mmCIF file of C-alpha atoms and ligand atoms in Angstrom:
data_model
loop_
_atom_site.group_PDB
_atom_site.id
_atom_site.type_symbol
_atom_site.label_atom_id
_atom_site.label_comp_id
_atom_site.label_asym_id
_atom_site.label_seq_id
_atom_site.Cartn_x
_atom_site.Cartn_y
_atom_site.Cartn_z
ATOM 1 C CA UNK A 1 36.844 -64.671 67.705
ATOM 2 C CA UNK A 2 35.429 -61.927 69.907
ATOM 3 C CA UNK A 3 32.985 -61.999 72.788
ATOM 4 C CA UNK A 4 30.207 -59.410 72.938
ATOM 5 C CA UNK A 5 27.521 -58.512 75.465
ATOM 6 C CA UNK A 6 24.067 -59.944 74.834
ATOM 7 C CA UNK A 7 20.813 -61.164 76.393
ATOM 8 C CA UNK A 8 19.864 -64.826 76.133
ATOM 9 C CA UNK A 9 17.181 -67.307 77.069
ATOM 10 C CA UNK A 10 18.645 -70.200 79.034
ATOM 11 C CA UNK A 11 15.504 -72.328 79.060
ATOM 12 C CA UNK A 12 11.983 -72.351 77.636
ATOM 13 C CA UNK A 13 10.478 -71.159 80.903
ATOM 14 C CA UNK A 14 12.945 -68.759 82.547
ATOM 15 C CA UNK A 15 13.540 -65.060 81.825
ATOM 16 C CA UNK A 16 16.196 -63.815 79.436
ATOM 17 C CA UNK A 17 19.403 -62.869 81.244
ATOM 18 C CA UNK A 18 22.544 -60.841 80.464
ATOM 19 C CA UNK A 19 25.229 -62.971 78.887
ATOM 20 C CA UNK A 20 28.045 -62.870 76.332
ATOM 21 C CA UNK A 21 28.081 -64.449 72.862
ATOM 22 C CA UNK A 22 30.973 -65.238 70.545
ATOM 23 C CA UNK A 23 31.293 -63.702 67.097
ATOM 24 C CA UNK A 24 33.581 -65.279 64.537
ATOM 25 C CA UNK A 25 36.670 -63.560 63.155
ATOM 26 C CA UNK A 26 35.886 -61.723 59.942
ATOM 27 C CA UNK A 27 36.144 -63.869 56.830
ATOM 28 C CA UNK A 28 36.885 -62.235 53.467
ATOM 29 C CA UNK A 29 33.200 -61.491 52.723
ATOM 30 C CA UNK A 30 32.114 -60.739 56.299
ATOM 31 C CA UNK A 31 30.967 -57.469 57.794
ATOM 32 C CA UNK A 32 31.155 -56.535 61.490
ATOM 33 C CA UNK A 33 28.164 -54.464 62.592
ATOM 34 C CA UNK A 34 27.778 -52.482 65.784
ATOM 35 C CA UNK A 35 24.067 -52.950 66.463
ATOM 36 C CA UNK A 36 22.182 -49.778 67.389
ATOM 37 C CA UNK A 37 18.634 -51.146 67.693
ATOM 38 C CA UNK A 38 16.932 -54.527 67.628
ATOM 39 C CA UNK A 39 13.173 -55.016 67.396
ATOM 40 C CA UNK A 40 11.382 -57.654 69.448
ATOM 41 C CA UNK A 41 9.344 -59.899 67.149
ATOM 42 C CA UNK A 42 6.662 -62.224 68.490
ATOM 43 C CA UNK A 43 8.658 -64.981 66.769
ATOM 44 C CA UNK A 44 11.420 -64.397 69.335
ATOM 45 C CA UNK A 45 8.929 -65.343 72.045
ATOM 46 C CA UNK A 46 7.552 -68.395 70.159
ATOM 47 C CA UNK A 47 11.137 -69.562 69.586
ATOM 48 C CA UNK A 48 12.732 -69.071 73.002
ATOM 49 C CA UNK A 49 9.699 -70.554 74.762
ATOM 50 C CA UNK A 50 10.048 -73.726 72.712
ATOM 51 C CA UNK A 51 6.699 -73.316 70.928
ATOM 52 C CA UNK A 52 8.363 -74.274 67.628
ATOM 53 C CA UNK A 53 10.277 -77.222 69.065
ATOM 54 C CA UNK A 54 13.343 -77.653 71.256
ATOM 55 C CA UNK A 55 15.954 -74.878 71.107
ATOM 56 C CA UNK A 56 19.744 -74.895 71.558
ATOM 57 C CA UNK A 57 20.022 -72.875 74.809
ATOM 58 C CA UNK A 58 21.520 -70.499 75.706
ATOM 59 C CA UNK A 59 19.907 -68.663 72.798
ATOM 60 C CA UNK A 60 20.143 -64.962 71.967
ATOM 61 C CA UNK A 61 17.130 -64.005 69.847
ATOM 62 C CA UNK A 62 16.620 -60.910 67.657
ATOM 63 C CA UNK A 63 16.258 -60.672 63.878
ATOM 64 C CA UNK A 64 15.313 -57.038 63.318
ATOM 65 C CA UNK A 65 18.526 -55.093 63.733
ATOM 66 C CA UNK A 66 20.007 -51.897 62.411
ATOM 67 C CA UNK A 67 23.515 -50.627 63.030
ATOM 68 C CA UNK A 68 26.712 -49.309 61.560
ATOM 69 C CA UNK A 69 29.480 -51.228 59.794
ATOM 70 C CA UNK A 70 32.676 -51.014 61.854
ATOM 71 C CA UNK A 71 34.939 -53.476 60.017
ATOM 72 C CA UNK A 72 34.886 -55.328 56.686
ATOM 73 C CA UNK A 73 36.620 -58.402 55.288
ATOM 74 C CA UNK A 74 39.217 -58.118 52.532
ATOM 75 C CA UNK A 75 36.842 -58.992 49.659
ATOM 76 C CA UNK A 76 33.750 -57.034 50.753
ATOM 77 C CA UNK A 77 32.402 -54.790 47.978
ATOM 78 C CA UNK A 78 28.799 -54.060 48.941
ATOM 79 C CA UNK A 79 29.351 -52.264 52.255
ATOM 80 C CA UNK A 80 31.916 -49.890 53.736
ATOM 81 C CA UNK A 81 32.918 -48.885 57.245
ATOM 82 C CA UNK A 82 30.412 -46.300 58.496
ATOM 83 C CA UNK A 83 27.480 -47.551 56.364
ATOM 84 C CA UNK A 84 24.028 -47.732 57.963
ATOM 85 C CA UNK A 85 22.877 -51.320 57.563
ATOM 86 C CA UNK A 86 20.335 -53.876 58.718
ATOM 87 C CA UNK A 87 20.073 -57.627 59.219
ATOM 88 C CA UNK A 88 16.838 -59.626 59.240
ATOM 89 C CA UNK A 89 15.857 -63.248 59.764
ATOM 90 C CA UNK A 90 18.507 -64.912 57.586
ATOM 91 C CA UNK A 91 22.305 -64.655 57.657
ATOM 92 C CA UNK A 92 23.225 -67.131 54.904
ATOM 93 C CA UNK A 93 21.900 -69.585 52.308
ATOM 94 C CA UNK A 94 23.382 -71.871 49.651
ATOM 95 C CA UNK A 95 23.122 -69.126 47.022
ATOM 96 C CA UNK A 96 23.049 -71.566 44.109
ATOM 97 C CA UNK A 97 19.751 -73.453 44.252
ATOM 98 C CA UNK A 98 16.870 -72.408 41.996
ATOM 99 C CA UNK A 99 15.073 -70.631 44.838
ATOM 100 C CA UNK A 100 18.154 -68.702 45.979
ATOM 101 C CA UNK A 101 18.923 -67.748 42.380
ATOM 102 C CA UNK A 102 15.516 -66.162 41.958
ATOM 103 C CA UNK A 103 15.936 -64.268 45.214
ATOM 104 C CA UNK A 104 13.837 -66.473 47.469
ATOM 105 C CA UNK A 105 16.566 -67.349 49.973
ATOM 106 C CA UNK A 106 13.883 -67.877 52.623
ATOM 107 C CA UNK A 107 12.980 -71.011 50.652
ATOM 108 C CA UNK A 108 16.585 -72.161 50.040
ATOM 109 C CA UNK A 109 16.359 -75.788 48.933
ATOM 110 C CA UNK A 110 19.272 -76.893 51.079
ATOM 111 C CA UNK A 111 18.111 -74.871 54.074
ATOM 112 C CA UNK A 112 19.193 -71.348 54.911
ATOM 113 C CA UNK A 113 20.948 -70.181 58.053
ATOM 114 C CA UNK A 114 18.606 -68.268 60.323
ATOM 115 C CA UNK A 115 19.908 -65.355 62.351
ATOM 116 C CA UNK A 116 19.546 -67.286 65.593
ATOM 117 C CA UNK A 117 19.119 -70.902 66.549
ATOM 118 C CA UNK A 118 20.598 -72.281 63.300
ATOM 119 C CA UNK A 119 23.785 -74.275 62.924
ATOM 120 C CA UNK A 120 26.428 -72.085 61.312
ATOM 121 C CA UNK A 121 29.017 -73.321 58.793
ATOM 122 C CA UNK A 122 31.557 -73.737 61.618
ATOM 123 C CA UNK A 123 29.142 -75.902 63.626
ATOM 124 C CA UNK A 124 28.288 -73.236 66.211
ATOM 125 C CA UNK A 125 24.752 -72.026 66.909
ATOM 126 C CA UNK A 126 23.863 -68.655 65.376
ATOM 127 C CA UNK A 127 23.025 -65.948 67.923
ATOM 128 C CA UNK A 128 20.799 -62.989 67.135
ATOM 129 C CA UNK A 129 20.519 -59.260 67.572
ATOM 130 C CA UNK A 130 19.973 -58.775 71.314
ATOM 131 C CA UNK A 131 23.735 -58.151 71.340
ATOM 132 C CA UNK A 132 26.158 -55.300 70.803
ATOM 133 C CA UNK A 133 27.702 -56.655 67.572
ATOM 134 C CA UNK A 134 27.163 -59.265 64.875
ATOM 135 C CA UNK A 135 29.276 -60.686 62.029
ATOM 136 C CA UNK A 136 27.329 -61.406 58.819
ATOM 137 C CA UNK A 137 28.331 -62.280 55.268
ATOM 138 C CA UNK A 138 27.828 -59.181 53.090
ATOM 139 C CA UNK A 139 25.082 -60.635 50.862
ATOM 140 C CA UNK A 140 22.723 -60.807 53.846
ATOM 141 C CA UNK A 141 23.368 -57.246 54.994
ATOM 142 C CA UNK A 142 20.813 -54.655 53.818
ATOM 143 C CA UNK A 143 21.358 -50.966 53.170
ATOM 144 C CA UNK A 144 19.264 -48.584 55.321
ATOM 145 C CA UNK A 145 18.363 -45.694 53.015
ATOM 146 C CA UNK A 146 18.923 -42.119 54.123
ATOM 147 C CA UNK A 147 15.798 -40.668 55.608
ATOM 148 C CA UNK A 148 14.854 -43.776 57.582
ATOM 149 C CA UNK A 149 15.576 -43.504 61.297
ATOM 150 C CA UNK A 150 17.591 -46.418 62.623
ATOM 151 C CA UNK A 151 15.090 -47.218 65.389
ATOM 152 C CA UNK A 152 12.033 -47.047 63.106
ATOM 153 C CA UNK A 153 13.861 -49.055 60.429
ATOM 154 C CA UNK A 154 14.844 -51.986 62.675
ATOM 155 C CA UNK A 155 11.384 -53.660 62.653
ATOM 156 C CA UNK A 156 11.254 -53.379 58.869
ATOM 157 C CA UNK A 157 13.838 -56.185 58.677
ATOM 158 C CA UNK A 158 11.188 -58.727 59.734
ATOM 159 C CA UNK A 159 7.782 -57.140 60.401
ATOM 160 C CA UNK A 160 8.202 -54.870 57.368
ATOM 161 C CA UNK A 161 9.247 -57.460 54.811
ATOM 162 C CA UNK A 162 6.834 -60.114 56.095
ATOM 163 C CA UNK A 163 3.954 -57.679 55.542
ATOM 164 C CA UNK A 164 5.274 -56.200 52.305
ATOM 165 C CA UNK A 165 5.858 -59.492 50.516
ATOM 166 C CA UNK A 166 2.240 -60.766 50.411
ATOM 167 C CA UNK A 167 0.885 -57.274 49.695
ATOM 168 C CA UNK A 168 3.231 -56.918 46.716
ATOM 169 C CA UNK A 169 2.708 -60.488 45.498
ATOM 170 C CA UNK A 170 -1.080 -60.315 45.522
ATOM 171 C CA UNK A 171 -1.341 -56.847 44.034
ATOM 172 C CA UNK A 172 -2.425 -54.591 46.894
ATOM 173 C CA UNK A 173 -3.030 -51.249 45.211
ATOM 174 C CA UNK A 174 -5.680 -48.835 43.944
ATOM 175 C CA UNK A 175 -9.095 -50.477 43.642
ATOM 176 C CA UNK A 176 -8.141 -53.387 45.916
ATOM 177 C CA UNK A 177 -9.789 -54.049 49.272
ATOM 178 C CA UNK A 178 -7.223 -55.352 51.751
ATOM 179 C CA UNK A 179 -7.932 -56.521 55.295
ATOM 180 C CA UNK A 180 -5.296 -56.962 57.985
ATOM 181 C CA UNK A 181 -6.101 -59.262 60.906
ATOM 182 C CA UNK A 182 -4.307 -58.293 64.146
ATOM 183 C CA UNK A 183 -2.824 -54.867 64.814
ATOM 184 C CA UNK A 184 0.532 -55.719 66.356
ATOM 185 C CA UNK A 185 4.071 -55.439 65.001
ATOM 186 C CA UNK A 186 3.373 -57.039 61.622
ATOM 187 C CA UNK A 187 -0.195 -55.782 61.414
ATOM 188 C CA UNK A 188 0.624 -52.112 61.853
ATOM 189 C CA UNK A 189 3.295 -52.371 59.145
ATOM 190 C CA UNK A 190 0.808 -54.111 56.844
ATOM 191 C CA UNK A 191 -1.612 -51.204 57.337
ATOM 192 C CA UNK A 192 1.014 -48.562 56.573
ATOM 193 C CA UNK A 193 2.342 -50.430 53.542
ATOM 194 C CA UNK A 194 -1.041 -51.337 52.044
ATOM 195 C CA UNK A 195 -2.149 -47.719 52.462
ATOM 196 C CA UNK A 196 1.022 -46.464 50.759
ATOM 197 C CA UNK A 197 0.412 -48.916 47.897
ATOM 198 C CA UNK A 198 -2.992 -47.288 47.391
ATOM 199 C CA UNK A 199 -5.297 -50.054 48.634
ATOM 200 C CA UNK A 200 -8.456 -49.553 50.700
ATOM 201 C CA UNK A 201 -7.434 -50.933 54.089
ATOM 202 C CA UNK A 202 -9.593 -52.511 56.792
ATOM 203 C CA UNK A 203 -8.271 -53.608 60.178
ATOM 204 C CA UNK A 204 -9.848 -56.605 61.878
ATOM 205 C CA UNK A 205 -8.859 -56.462 65.535
ATOM 206 C CA UNK A 206 -10.147 -58.315 68.580
ATOM 207 C CA UNK A 207 -11.776 -55.203 70.071
ATOM 208 C CA UNK A 208 -12.262 -51.533 69.200
ATOM 209 C CA UNK A 209 -9.388 -50.458 71.515
ATOM 210 C CA UNK A 210 -6.913 -49.751 68.703
ATOM 211 C CA UNK A 211 -9.375 -48.070 66.324
ATOM 212 C CA UNK A 212 -8.014 -44.526 66.596
ATOM 213 C CA UNK A 213 -4.454 -45.728 66.129
ATOM 214 C CA UNK A 214 -5.383 -47.788 63.066
ATOM 215 C CA UNK A 215 -7.075 -44.864 61.345
ATOM 216 C CA UNK A 216 -4.048 -42.675 62.106
ATOM 217 C CA UNK A 217 -1.744 -45.337 60.609
ATOM 218 C CA UNK A 218 -3.686 -45.285 57.337
ATOM 219 C CA UNK A 219 -6.605 -47.697 57.733
ATOM 220 C CA UNK A 220 -9.889 -46.693 56.105
ATOM 221 C CA UNK A 221 -12.114 -48.977 58.194
ATOM 222 C CA UNK A 222 -11.899 -50.812 61.497
ATOM 223 C CA UNK A 223 -13.967 -53.710 62.848
ATOM 224 C CA UNK A 224 -13.899 -55.756 66.039
ATOM 225 C CA UNK A 225 -13.797 -59.494 65.409
ATOM 226 C CA UNK A 226 -15.184 -60.047 68.895
ATOM 227 C CA UNK A 227 -18.508 -58.791 67.504
ATOM 228 C CA UNK A 228 -20.208 -61.555 65.462
ATOM 229 C CA UNK A 229 -22.007 -58.926 63.338
ATOM 230 C CA UNK A 230 -18.626 -58.059 61.773
ATOM 231 C CA UNK A 231 -18.654 -61.365 59.905
ATOM 232 C CA UNK A 232 -22.133 -60.722 58.500
ATOM 233 C CA UNK A 233 -21.394 -57.116 57.517
ATOM 234 C CA UNK A 234 -18.136 -57.923 55.721
ATOM 235 C CA UNK A 235 -19.052 -61.269 54.099
ATOM 236 C CA UNK A 236 -17.559 -61.580 50.577
ATOM 237 C CA UNK A 237 -15.773 -58.202 50.746
ATOM 238 C CA UNK A 238 -11.988 -58.482 50.455
ATOM 239 C CA UNK A 239 -9.570 -59.114 47.580
ATOM 240 C CA UNK A 240 -6.770 -59.884 50.022
ATOM 241 C CA UNK A 241 -6.620 -60.695 53.719
ATOM 242 C CA UNK A 242 -3.270 -60.730 55.509
ATOM 243 C CA UNK A 243 -3.507 -62.672 58.762
ATOM 244 C CA UNK A 244 -0.839 -61.569 61.247
ATOM 245 C CA UNK A 245 -2.348 -63.166 64.359
ATOM 246 C CA UNK A 246 0.047 -65.024 66.656
ATOM 247 C CA UNK A 247 -2.640 -67.522 67.745
ATOM 248 C CA UNK A 248 -5.129 -69.855 66.041
ATOM 249 C CA UNK A 249 -8.166 -68.138 64.483
ATOM 250 C CA UNK A 250 -11.544 -69.332 63.227
ATOM 251 C CA UNK A 251 -10.283 -69.754 59.667
ATOM 252 C CA UNK A 252 -13.558 -70.684 57.910
ATOM 253 C CA UNK A 253 -15.226 -67.593 59.397
ATOM 254 C CA UNK A 254 -12.464 -65.306 58.117
ATOM 255 C CA UNK A 255 -12.340 -67.007 54.698
ATOM 256 C CA UNK A 256 -15.992 -66.060 54.331
ATOM 257 C CA UNK A 257 -14.899 -62.418 54.171
ATOM 258 C CA UNK A 258 -13.088 -62.941 50.840
ATOM 259 C CA UNK A 259 -14.617 -61.893 47.526
ATOM 260 C CA UNK A 260 -14.528 -64.150 44.425
ATOM 261 C CA UNK A 261 -10.875 -65.108 43.743
ATOM 262 C CA UNK A 262 -9.860 -63.450 46.998
ATOM 263 C CA UNK A 263 -6.584 -64.460 48.622
ATOM 264 C CA UNK A 264 -6.055 -65.267 52.287
ATOM 265 C CA UNK A 265 -2.338 -64.995 53.132
ATOM 266 C CA UNK A 266 -1.359 -66.056 56.624
ATOM 267 C CA UNK A 267 1.927 -64.817 58.039
ATOM 268 C CA UNK A 268 1.134 -65.289 61.726
ATOM 269 C CA UNK A 269 2.549 -68.403 63.323
ATOM 270 C CA UNK A 270 -0.005 -69.859 65.672
ATOM 271 C CA UNK A 271 2.186 -72.653 66.995
ATOM 272 C CA UNK A 272 -0.511 -75.081 65.840
ATOM 273 C CA UNK A 273 1.339 -77.371 63.430
ATOM 274 C CA UNK A 274 -1.577 -78.256 61.184
ATOM 275 C CA UNK A 275 -4.996 -76.882 60.423
ATOM 276 C CA UNK A 276 -7.987 -78.797 59.156
ATOM 277 C CA UNK A 277 -8.279 -77.624 55.566
ATOM 278 C CA UNK A 278 -11.535 -75.678 55.162
ATOM 279 C CA UNK A 279 -12.497 -76.985 51.714
ATOM 280 C CA UNK A 280 -16.042 -75.642 51.889
ATOM 281 C CA UNK A 281 -15.002 -72.070 52.623
ATOM 282 C CA UNK A 282 -12.388 -72.131 49.845
ATOM 283 C CA UNK A 283 -14.707 -73.710 47.265
ATOM 284 C CA UNK A 284 -17.508 -71.235 47.937
ATOM 285 C CA UNK A 285 -15.817 -68.390 46.052
ATOM 286 C CA UNK A 286 -12.746 -69.875 44.222
ATOM 287 C CA UNK A 287 -10.620 -68.562 47.075
ATOM 288 C CA UNK A 288 -6.887 -68.996 47.575
ATOM 289 C CA UNK A 289 -5.281 -69.852 50.912
ATOM 290 C CA UNK A 290 -1.538 -69.408 51.282
ATOM 291 C CA UNK A 291 1.206 -68.858 53.849
ATOM 292 C CA UNK A 292 4.344 -66.824 53.313
ATOM 293 C CA UNK A 293 7.659 -66.589 55.090
ATOM 294 C CA UNK A 294 9.376 -63.193 55.364
ATOM 295 C CA UNK A 295 10.762 -62.241 51.912
ATOM 296 C CA UNK A 296 14.001 -62.604 49.958
ATOM 297 C CA UNK A 297 17.026 -60.343 50.301
ATOM 298 C CA UNK A 298 16.438 -58.402 47.078
ATOM 299 C CA UNK A 299 12.790 -57.940 47.999
ATOM 300 C CA UNK A 300 13.802 -56.754 51.475
ATOM 301 C CA UNK A 301 16.001 -54.060 49.947
ATOM 302 C CA UNK A 302 13.128 -53.081 47.651
ATOM 303 C CA UNK A 303 10.834 -52.809 50.688
ATOM 304 C CA UNK A 304 13.368 -50.627 52.549
ATOM 305 C CA UNK A 305 13.641 -48.327 49.539
ATOM 306 C CA UNK A 306 9.823 -48.205 49.246
ATOM 307 C CA UNK A 307 9.602 -47.282 52.931
ATOM 308 C CA UNK A 308 12.166 -44.502 52.522
ATOM 309 C CA UNK A 309 10.331 -43.170 49.466
ATOM 310 C CA UNK A 310 7.003 -43.152 51.326
ATOM 311 C CA UNK A 311 8.532 -42.091 54.665
ATOM 312 C CA UNK A 312 7.288 -45.218 56.409
ATOM 313 C CA UNK A 313 8.841 -46.575 59.574
ATOM 314 C CA UNK A 314 7.573 -48.671 62.459
ATOM 315 C CA UNK A 315 5.868 -47.086 65.482
ATOM 316 C CA UNK A 316 8.359 -47.980 68.165
ATOM 317 C CA UNK A 317 8.678 -47.986 71.921
ATOM 318 C CA UNK A 318 12.392 -47.940 72.709
ATOM 319 C CA UNK A 319 13.430 -49.916 75.778
ATOM 320 C CA UNK A 320 16.695 -50.709 77.568
ATOM 321 C CA UNK A 321 17.784 -54.356 77.456
ATOM 322 C CA UNK A 322 16.811 -54.726 81.126
ATOM 323 C CA UNK A 323 13.123 -54.405 80.074
ATOM 324 C CA UNK A 324 13.118 -57.251 77.531
ATOM 325 C CA UNK A 325 11.237 -59.638 79.826
ATOM 326 C CA UNK A 326 8.586 -57.000 80.623
ATOM 327 C CA UNK A 327 8.196 -56.313 76.902
ATOM 328 C CA UNK A 328 7.572 -60.024 76.275
ATOM 329 C CA UNK A 329 4.681 -60.000 78.766
ATOM 330 C CA UNK A 330 3.159 -56.914 77.172
ATOM 331 C CA UNK A 331 3.418 -58.432 73.680
ATOM 332 C CA UNK A 332 1.654 -61.562 74.927
ATOM 333 C CA UNK A 333 -1.139 -59.339 76.282
ATOM 334 C CA UNK A 334 -1.515 -57.630 72.817
ATOM 335 C CA UNK A 335 -0.319 -54.466 74.592
ATOM 336 C CA UNK A 336 2.324 -53.293 72.146
ATOM 337 C CA UNK A 337 2.067 -49.960 70.288
ATOM 338 C CA UNK A 338 3.416 -51.264 67.952
ATOM 339 C CA UNK A 339 6.953 -52.629 68.226
ATOM 340 C CA UNK A 340 9.365 -52.767 71.134
ATOM 341 C CA UNK A 341 12.871 -51.893 70.016
ATOM 342 C CA UNK A 342 15.902 -52.476 72.209
ATOM 343 C CA UNK A 343 18.450 -49.669 72.489
ATOM 344 C CA UNK A 344 21.474 -51.931 72.118
ATOM 345 C CA UNK A 345 23.829 -49.380 73.668
ATOM 346 C CA UNK A 346 22.226 -50.384 76.986
ATOM 347 C CA UNK A 347 23.962 -53.767 76.633
ATOM 348 C CA UNK A 348 27.384 -52.159 77.029
HETATM 349 P P1 LIG B 401 2.312 -59.116 67.861
HETATM 350 O O1 LIG B 401 2.976 -57.788 67.802
HETATM 351 O O2 LIG B 401 2.126 -59.789 69.158
HETATM 352 O O3 LIG B 401 0.896 -58.950 67.102
HETATM 353 C C1 LIG B 401 -0.013 -60.007 67.013
HETATM 354 C C2 LIG B 401 -1.431 -59.417 67.063
HETATM 355 O O4 LIG B 401 -2.356 -60.486 66.876
HETATM 356 C C3 LIG B 401 -1.818 -58.812 68.395
HETATM 357 O O5 LIG B 401 -1.414 -57.478 68.546
HETATM 358 C C4 LIG B 401 -3.335 -58.941 68.361
HETATM 359 O O6 LIG B 401 -3.882 -57.878 67.583
HETATM 360 C C5 LIG B 401 -3.550 -60.237 67.601
HETATM 361 N N1 LIG B 401 -3.776 -61.364 68.515
HETATM 362 C C6 LIG B 401 -2.945 -61.830 69.483
HETATM 363 N N2 LIG B 401 -3.484 -62.882 70.109
HETATM 364 C C7 LIG B 401 -4.684 -63.090 69.532
HETATM 365 C C8 LIG B 401 -5.722 -64.058 69.729
HETATM 366 N N3 LIG B 401 -5.625 -65.014 70.672
HETATM 367 N N4 LIG B 401 -6.806 -63.986 68.937
HETATM 368 C C9 LIG B 401 -6.932 -63.030 67.991
HETATM 369 N N5 LIG B 401 -5.977 -62.079 67.757
HETATM 370 C C10 LIG B 401 -4.877 -62.133 68.523
HETATM 371 O O7 LIG B 401 3.101 -60.172 66.962
HETATM 372 P P2 LIG B 401 3.981 -59.917 65.636
HETATM 373 O O8 LIG B 401 5.391 -59.715 66.029
HETATM 374 O O9 LIG B 401 3.275 -58.966 64.776
HETATM 375 O O10 LIG B 401 3.929 -61.365 64.983
HETATM 376 C C11 LIG B 401 2.671 -61.909 64.595
HETATM 377 C C12 LIG B 401 2.825 -63.363 64.218
HETATM 378 O O11 LIG B 401 3.557 -63.437 62.995
HETATM 379 C C13 LIG B 401 3.629 -64.183 65.217
HETATM 380 O O12 LIG B 401 3.024 -65.464 65.319
HETATM 381 C C14 LIG B 401 5.001 -64.295 64.576
HETATM 382 O O13 LIG B 401 5.707 -65.445 64.984
HETATM 383 C C15 LIG B 401 4.617 -64.382 63.134
HETATM 384 N N6 LIG B 401 5.675 -64.004 62.194
HETATM 385 C C16 LIG B 401 5.717 -64.688 61.026
HETATM 386 C C17 LIG B 401 6.657 -64.328 60.067
HETATM 387 C C18 LIG B 401 6.670 -65.025 58.748
HETATM 388 O O14 LIG B 401 7.705 -64.992 58.070
HETATM 389 N N7 LIG B 401 5.584 -65.621 58.330
HETATM 390 C C19 LIG B 401 7.565 -63.298 60.333
HETATM 391 C C20 LIG B 401 7.466 -62.625 61.526
HETATM 392 C C21 LIG B 401 6.510 -62.981 62.452
HETATM 393 P P3 LIG B 401 -5.259 -57.136 68.006
HETATM 394 O O15 LIG B 401 -5.006 -56.579 69.373
HETATM 395 O O16 LIG B 401 -5.413 -56.107 66.955
HETATM 396 O O17 LIG B 401 -6.358 -58.154 67.972
HETATM 397 ZN ZN1 LIG B 402 10.259 -61.714 63.132
#
């Protein structure tokens, strides 16, 4: 057991504060990682503020980390000391259920272990990446390909895979019209990835403020959803809409933007537990509504390799750990361009 420096929330309402968290001794298949960077996902805010239910405080969030392997267990074969690696939203799963076997560990039938706030096999609460080090079983450690910067790669471990998975599943590519709702951490990755896949990309943002950025990131079109004319102009247009908004939206209005057989894939987590199912808007054009959670481990590695091949990383603003609480406020104000990433050396 070792104790490492970290930041943690101690309640749903107070700021995050410097603290220390315990990391288990290395088991035979464990890897010790010195964390270089950790992205701040909006999910961290939803979680620590209790928007998804009561949390086991003190809680260290963070599930978008990159770093270097500094020690390995006796039976580790996939990683070596000195390797550049990453860890995302999951740190373990049963590995033997049908969903795990097909690489969908995020849907593990017996429940996976999330990077923070889950109960670990030893009964302790998992603690995330706002820390100097983490111990993770090797199967849940990803390889960061050469050519990807460690700071720009960190957000790929959640924002990247969560955007990539629905784009890949629903065939974003040449000839397909893809819309992305919300240009934040996930949204800006969705734009870059959909563009790299060859799709025609439209950003639907609250206002026109981020238009220049979106076009630079690879979007072909940009519309403000605050303007009601947008919904008339774009009615029946898209093959795929990826909704990354962190708040409730007017779902029937957005569903009206789908073409025949169009797919609406939500990834944003509004904190609203249930929505009234908009049967009329779905039935009008044989539309599909779905929600997806991150992506599996194999798919995450595929996404990282795709990003390296296409030279795609996140647009990051690097901050010291002392600015985490300020970053939270800016994220809540949609004032993030486009992912805050903690320089974890500032925790030392
Ligand atoms: P983010 O950086 O804060 O981006 C969210 C964007 O949504 C904002 O930049 C803003 O874009 C738009 N938005 C915010 N409030 C809005 C409102 N009231 N009405 C309309 N648009 C609004 O957040 P993120 O880190 O990308 O995460 C987005 C959501 O995805 C969060 O709810 C997060 O928990 C969830 N998430 C889900 C998964 C999954 O596995 N499904 C994984 C990671 C995150 P504009 O300024 O362009 O309008
Ligand atoms: Zn996340």
